Short mmCIF file of C-alpha atoms in Angstrom, two decimals:
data_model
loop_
_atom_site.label_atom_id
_atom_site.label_comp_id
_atom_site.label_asym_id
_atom_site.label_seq_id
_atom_site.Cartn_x
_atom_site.Cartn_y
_atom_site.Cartn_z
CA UNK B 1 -34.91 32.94 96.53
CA UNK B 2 -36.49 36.38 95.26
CA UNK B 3 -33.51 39.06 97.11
CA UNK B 4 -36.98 41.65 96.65
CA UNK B 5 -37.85 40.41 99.62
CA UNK B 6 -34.02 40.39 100.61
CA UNK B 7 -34.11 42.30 101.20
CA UNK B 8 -50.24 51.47 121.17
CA UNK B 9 -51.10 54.19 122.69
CA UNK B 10 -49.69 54.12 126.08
CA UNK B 11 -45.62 54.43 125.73
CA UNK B 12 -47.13 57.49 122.52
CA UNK B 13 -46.64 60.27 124.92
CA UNK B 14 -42.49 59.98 125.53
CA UNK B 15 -42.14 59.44 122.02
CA UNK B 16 -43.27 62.78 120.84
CA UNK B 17 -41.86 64.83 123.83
CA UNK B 18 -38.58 63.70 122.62
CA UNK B 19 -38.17 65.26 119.37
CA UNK B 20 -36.60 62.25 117.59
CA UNK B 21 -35.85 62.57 114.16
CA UNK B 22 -35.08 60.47 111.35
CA UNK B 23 -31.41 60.23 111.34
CA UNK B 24 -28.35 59.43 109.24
CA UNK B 25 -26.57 56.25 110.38
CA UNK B 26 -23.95 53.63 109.71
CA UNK B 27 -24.36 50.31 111.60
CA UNK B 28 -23.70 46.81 111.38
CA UNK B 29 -26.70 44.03 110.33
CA UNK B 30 -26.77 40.68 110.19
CA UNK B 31 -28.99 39.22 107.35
CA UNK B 32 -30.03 35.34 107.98
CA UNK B 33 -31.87 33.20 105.58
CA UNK B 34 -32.66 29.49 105.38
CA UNK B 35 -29.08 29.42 102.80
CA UNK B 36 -26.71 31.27 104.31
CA UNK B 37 -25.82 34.39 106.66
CA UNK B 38 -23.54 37.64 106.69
CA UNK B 39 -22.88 40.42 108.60
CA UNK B 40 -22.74 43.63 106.77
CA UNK B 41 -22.67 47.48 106.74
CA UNK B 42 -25.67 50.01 106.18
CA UNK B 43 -25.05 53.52 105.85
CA UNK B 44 -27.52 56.57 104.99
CA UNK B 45 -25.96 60.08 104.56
CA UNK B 46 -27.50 63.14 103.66
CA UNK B 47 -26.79 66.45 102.19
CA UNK B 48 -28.69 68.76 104.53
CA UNK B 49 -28.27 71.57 101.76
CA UNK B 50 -29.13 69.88 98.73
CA UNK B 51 -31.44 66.76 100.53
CA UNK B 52 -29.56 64.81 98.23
CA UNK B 53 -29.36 61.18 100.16
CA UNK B 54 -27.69 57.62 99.42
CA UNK B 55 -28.03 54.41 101.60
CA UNK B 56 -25.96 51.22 101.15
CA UNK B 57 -25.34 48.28 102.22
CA UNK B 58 -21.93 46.46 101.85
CA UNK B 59 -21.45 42.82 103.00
CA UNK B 60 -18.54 39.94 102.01
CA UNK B 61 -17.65 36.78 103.54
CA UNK B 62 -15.86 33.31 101.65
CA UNK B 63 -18.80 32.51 99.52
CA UNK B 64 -21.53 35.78 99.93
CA UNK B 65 -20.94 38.91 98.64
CA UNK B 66 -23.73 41.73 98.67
CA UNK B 67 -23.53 45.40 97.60
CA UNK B 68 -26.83 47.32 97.32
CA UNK B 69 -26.64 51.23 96.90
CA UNK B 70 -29.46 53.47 96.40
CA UNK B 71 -29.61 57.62 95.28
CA UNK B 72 -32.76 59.88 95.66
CA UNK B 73 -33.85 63.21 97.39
CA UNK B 74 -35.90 64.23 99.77
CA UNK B 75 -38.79 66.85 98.88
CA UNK B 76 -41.48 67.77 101.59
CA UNK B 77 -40.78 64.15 103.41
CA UNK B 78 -41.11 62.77 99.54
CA UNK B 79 -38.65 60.71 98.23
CA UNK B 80 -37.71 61.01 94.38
CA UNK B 81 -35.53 57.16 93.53
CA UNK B 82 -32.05 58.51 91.24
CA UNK B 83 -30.30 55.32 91.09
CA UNK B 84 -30.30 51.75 92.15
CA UNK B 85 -27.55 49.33 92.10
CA UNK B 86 -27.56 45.65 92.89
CA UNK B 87 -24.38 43.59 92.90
CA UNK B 88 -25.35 39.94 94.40
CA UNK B 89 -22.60 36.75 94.31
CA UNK B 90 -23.90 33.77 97.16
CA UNK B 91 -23.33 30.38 96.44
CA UNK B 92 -25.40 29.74 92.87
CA UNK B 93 -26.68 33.03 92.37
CA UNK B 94 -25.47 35.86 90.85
CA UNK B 95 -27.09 39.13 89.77
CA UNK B 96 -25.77 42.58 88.41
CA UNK B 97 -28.28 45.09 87.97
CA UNK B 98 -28.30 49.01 87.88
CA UNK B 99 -31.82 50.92 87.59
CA UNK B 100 -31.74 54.54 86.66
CA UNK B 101 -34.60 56.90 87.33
CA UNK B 102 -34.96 59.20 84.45
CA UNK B 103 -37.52 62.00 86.11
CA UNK B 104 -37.09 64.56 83.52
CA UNK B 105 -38.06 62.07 80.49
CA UNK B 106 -40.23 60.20 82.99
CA UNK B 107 -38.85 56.68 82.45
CA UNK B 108 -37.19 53.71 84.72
CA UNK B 109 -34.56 51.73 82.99
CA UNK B 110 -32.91 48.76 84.06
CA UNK B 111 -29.59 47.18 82.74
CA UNK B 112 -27.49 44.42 83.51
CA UNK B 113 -28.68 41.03 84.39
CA UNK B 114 -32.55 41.85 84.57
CA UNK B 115 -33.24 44.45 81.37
CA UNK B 116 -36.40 46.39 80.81
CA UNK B 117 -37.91 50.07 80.73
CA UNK B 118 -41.41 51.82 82.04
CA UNK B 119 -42.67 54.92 82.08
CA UNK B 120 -42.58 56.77 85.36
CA UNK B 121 -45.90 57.97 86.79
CA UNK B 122 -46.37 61.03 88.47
CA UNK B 123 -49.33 59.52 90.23
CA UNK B 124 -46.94 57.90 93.46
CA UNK B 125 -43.50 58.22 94.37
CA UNK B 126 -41.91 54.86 92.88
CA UNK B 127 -38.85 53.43 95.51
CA UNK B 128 -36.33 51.20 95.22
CA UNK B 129 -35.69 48.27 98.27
CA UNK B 130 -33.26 50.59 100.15
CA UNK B 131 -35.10 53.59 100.24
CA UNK B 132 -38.53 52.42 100.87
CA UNK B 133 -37.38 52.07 104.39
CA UNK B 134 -36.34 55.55 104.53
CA UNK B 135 -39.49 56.18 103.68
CA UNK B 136 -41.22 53.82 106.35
CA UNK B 137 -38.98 55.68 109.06
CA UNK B 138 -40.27 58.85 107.87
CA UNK B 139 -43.98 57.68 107.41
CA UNK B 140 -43.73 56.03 111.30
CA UNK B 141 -42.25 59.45 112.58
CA UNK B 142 -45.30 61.15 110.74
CA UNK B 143 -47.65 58.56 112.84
CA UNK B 144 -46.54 59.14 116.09
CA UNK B 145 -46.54 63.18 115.89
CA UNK B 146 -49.62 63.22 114.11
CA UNK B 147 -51.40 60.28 116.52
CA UNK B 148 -52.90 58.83 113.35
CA UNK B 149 -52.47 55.14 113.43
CA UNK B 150 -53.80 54.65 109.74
CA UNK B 151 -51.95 52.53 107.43
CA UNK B 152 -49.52 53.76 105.08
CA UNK B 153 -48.94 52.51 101.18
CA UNK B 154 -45.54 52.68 99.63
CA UNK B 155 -45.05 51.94 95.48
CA UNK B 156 -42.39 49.57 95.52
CA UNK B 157 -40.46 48.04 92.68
CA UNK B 158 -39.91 44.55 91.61
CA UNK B 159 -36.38 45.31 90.30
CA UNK B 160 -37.00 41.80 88.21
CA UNK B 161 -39.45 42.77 85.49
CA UNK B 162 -40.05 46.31 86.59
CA UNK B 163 -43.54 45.93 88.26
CA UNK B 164 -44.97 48.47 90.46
CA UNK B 165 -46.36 46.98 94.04
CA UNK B 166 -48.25 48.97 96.38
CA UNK B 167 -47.39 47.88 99.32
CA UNK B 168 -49.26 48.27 102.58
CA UNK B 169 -48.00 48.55 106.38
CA UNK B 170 -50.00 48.86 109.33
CA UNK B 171 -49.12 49.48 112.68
CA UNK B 172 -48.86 46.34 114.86
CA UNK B 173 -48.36 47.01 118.44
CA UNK B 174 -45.92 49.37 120.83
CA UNK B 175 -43.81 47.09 122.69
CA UNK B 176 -40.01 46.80 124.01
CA UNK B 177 -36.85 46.47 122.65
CA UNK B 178 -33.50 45.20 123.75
CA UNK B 179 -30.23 46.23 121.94
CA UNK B 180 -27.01 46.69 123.81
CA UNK B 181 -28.19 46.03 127.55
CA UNK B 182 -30.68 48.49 127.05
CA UNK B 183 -34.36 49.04 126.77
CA UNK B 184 -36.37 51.16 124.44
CA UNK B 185 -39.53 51.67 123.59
CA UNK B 186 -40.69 50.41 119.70
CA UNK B 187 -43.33 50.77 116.99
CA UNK B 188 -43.89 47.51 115.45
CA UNK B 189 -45.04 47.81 112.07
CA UNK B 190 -46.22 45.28 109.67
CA UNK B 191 -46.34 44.49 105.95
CA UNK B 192 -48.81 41.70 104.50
CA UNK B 193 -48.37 40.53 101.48
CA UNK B 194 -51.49 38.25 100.81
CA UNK B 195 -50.62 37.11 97.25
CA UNK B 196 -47.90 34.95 98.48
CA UNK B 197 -48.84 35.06 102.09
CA UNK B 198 -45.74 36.67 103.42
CA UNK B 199 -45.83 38.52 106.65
CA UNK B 200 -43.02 41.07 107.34
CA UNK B 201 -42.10 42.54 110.38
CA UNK B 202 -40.62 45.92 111.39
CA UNK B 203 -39.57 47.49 114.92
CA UNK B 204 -38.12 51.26 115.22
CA UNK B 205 -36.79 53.11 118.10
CA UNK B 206 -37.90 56.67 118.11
CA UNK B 207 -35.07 57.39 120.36
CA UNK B 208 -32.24 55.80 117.81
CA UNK B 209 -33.53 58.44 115.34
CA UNK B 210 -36.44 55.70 113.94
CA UNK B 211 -33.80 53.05 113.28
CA UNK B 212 -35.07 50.19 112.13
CA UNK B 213 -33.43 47.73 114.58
CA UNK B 214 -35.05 44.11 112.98
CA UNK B 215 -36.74 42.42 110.12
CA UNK B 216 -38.65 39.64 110.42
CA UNK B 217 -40.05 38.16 106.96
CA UNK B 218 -42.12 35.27 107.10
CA UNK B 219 -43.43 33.56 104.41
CA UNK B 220 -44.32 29.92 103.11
CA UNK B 221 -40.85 28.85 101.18
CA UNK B 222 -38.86 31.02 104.02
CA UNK B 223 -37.89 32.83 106.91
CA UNK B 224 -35.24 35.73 106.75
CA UNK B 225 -34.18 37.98 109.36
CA UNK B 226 -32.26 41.62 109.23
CA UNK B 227 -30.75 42.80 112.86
CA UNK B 228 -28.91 45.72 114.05
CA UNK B 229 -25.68 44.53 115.41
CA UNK B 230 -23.67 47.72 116.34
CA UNK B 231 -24.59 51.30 115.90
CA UNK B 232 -21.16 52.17 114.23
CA UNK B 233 -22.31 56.44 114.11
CA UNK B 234 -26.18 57.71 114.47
CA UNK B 235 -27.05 61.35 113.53
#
């Protein structure tokens, strides 16, 4: 199992009347894959002063236990990766790994189970698992106010060897959602990963502050699945 991978137009015009931003949260997901399943806790906070942000996500059961934690800022809707820690223990695998973003000598070093160092470009922003979907919510936000359905690329990291992976997600569809009794209107976005025909699935609610309420990865070995159980705080 590779834990990288763990891990239109008509409903536009109530989207951008409401003024949704992209929002601080803690909430409760369930992660599903063809081995196993937990429940688990993802929280963003950010330092409105400083833009100084860290996401995590915290998950234990009898046999599973996840922690993944990620620190970076937030510069003119660009995020700059600090520090990423993955602590993994479910059933035969284990993995310990903490990558360090070194802006000022422009390097990305990795320790613990997977070891290795790069050089860090100034060419793209380089992001970590965990905050590459604070960067999605910000990059959908962007799409609806702007009303420029484009694609959008992010750099992402293969924390295994270090690789960079420019990722790109398109818009999909507008469509409905159902959490909690409740309807809302979604962007579905979606990732396609053609070298090892994986298809991954995204839908936000503009009025939950762009949370991202499901994942759906498909691919050829597997199927896993991230959804929003409770919304413990929002904002």
């Amino acid at each position: 199992m590779k834990f990288k991978n763990i891990i239109y137009i008509s409903l536009l015009a109530p989207f951008i009347a409401s003024g949704n931003e992209v929002a601080d949260y803690k909430a409760e997901y369930l992660f599903e894959t063809g081995n196993f399943s937990v429940t688990g806790i993802r929280e963003l906070k950010t330092d409105k002063k400083t833009n100084n942000a860290r996401i995590t996500f915290n998950a234990k059961t009898n046999i599973v236990k996840l922690f993944f934690e990620s620190t970076f800022s937030i510069n003119n809707n660009t995020i700059i990766s600090k520090k990423y820690i993955a602590n993994v223990r479910a059933l035969l695998i284990k993995r310990n790994q903490t990558i360090i973003y070194d802006n000022l000598n422009k390097k990305i070093i990795s320790s613990g189970q997977n070891k290795w160092e790069i050089s860090l470009s100034d060419d793209i922003p380089i992001l970590d698992p965990l905050n590459a979907q604070v960067m999605m919510r910000m990059s959908v936000k962007d799409m609806l106010e702007t009303k420029n359905f484009g694609s959008f690329k992010i750099a992402l990291q293969d924390i295994s060897n270090g690789a960079i992976e420019i990722n790109e997600y398109r818009f999909n569809r507008m469509d409905i959602y159902k959490f909690d009794e409740k309807e809302y209107g979604s962007v579905v976005i979606q990732r396609v990963r053609e070298q090892d025909s994986r298809v991954t699935e995204y839908h936000l609610v503009p009025d939950l502050g762009f949370l991202i309420m499901e994942v759906l990865d498909k691919g050829s070995e597997a199927t896993q699945t991230l959804k929003l159980q409770k919304i413990l705080s929002l904002g």
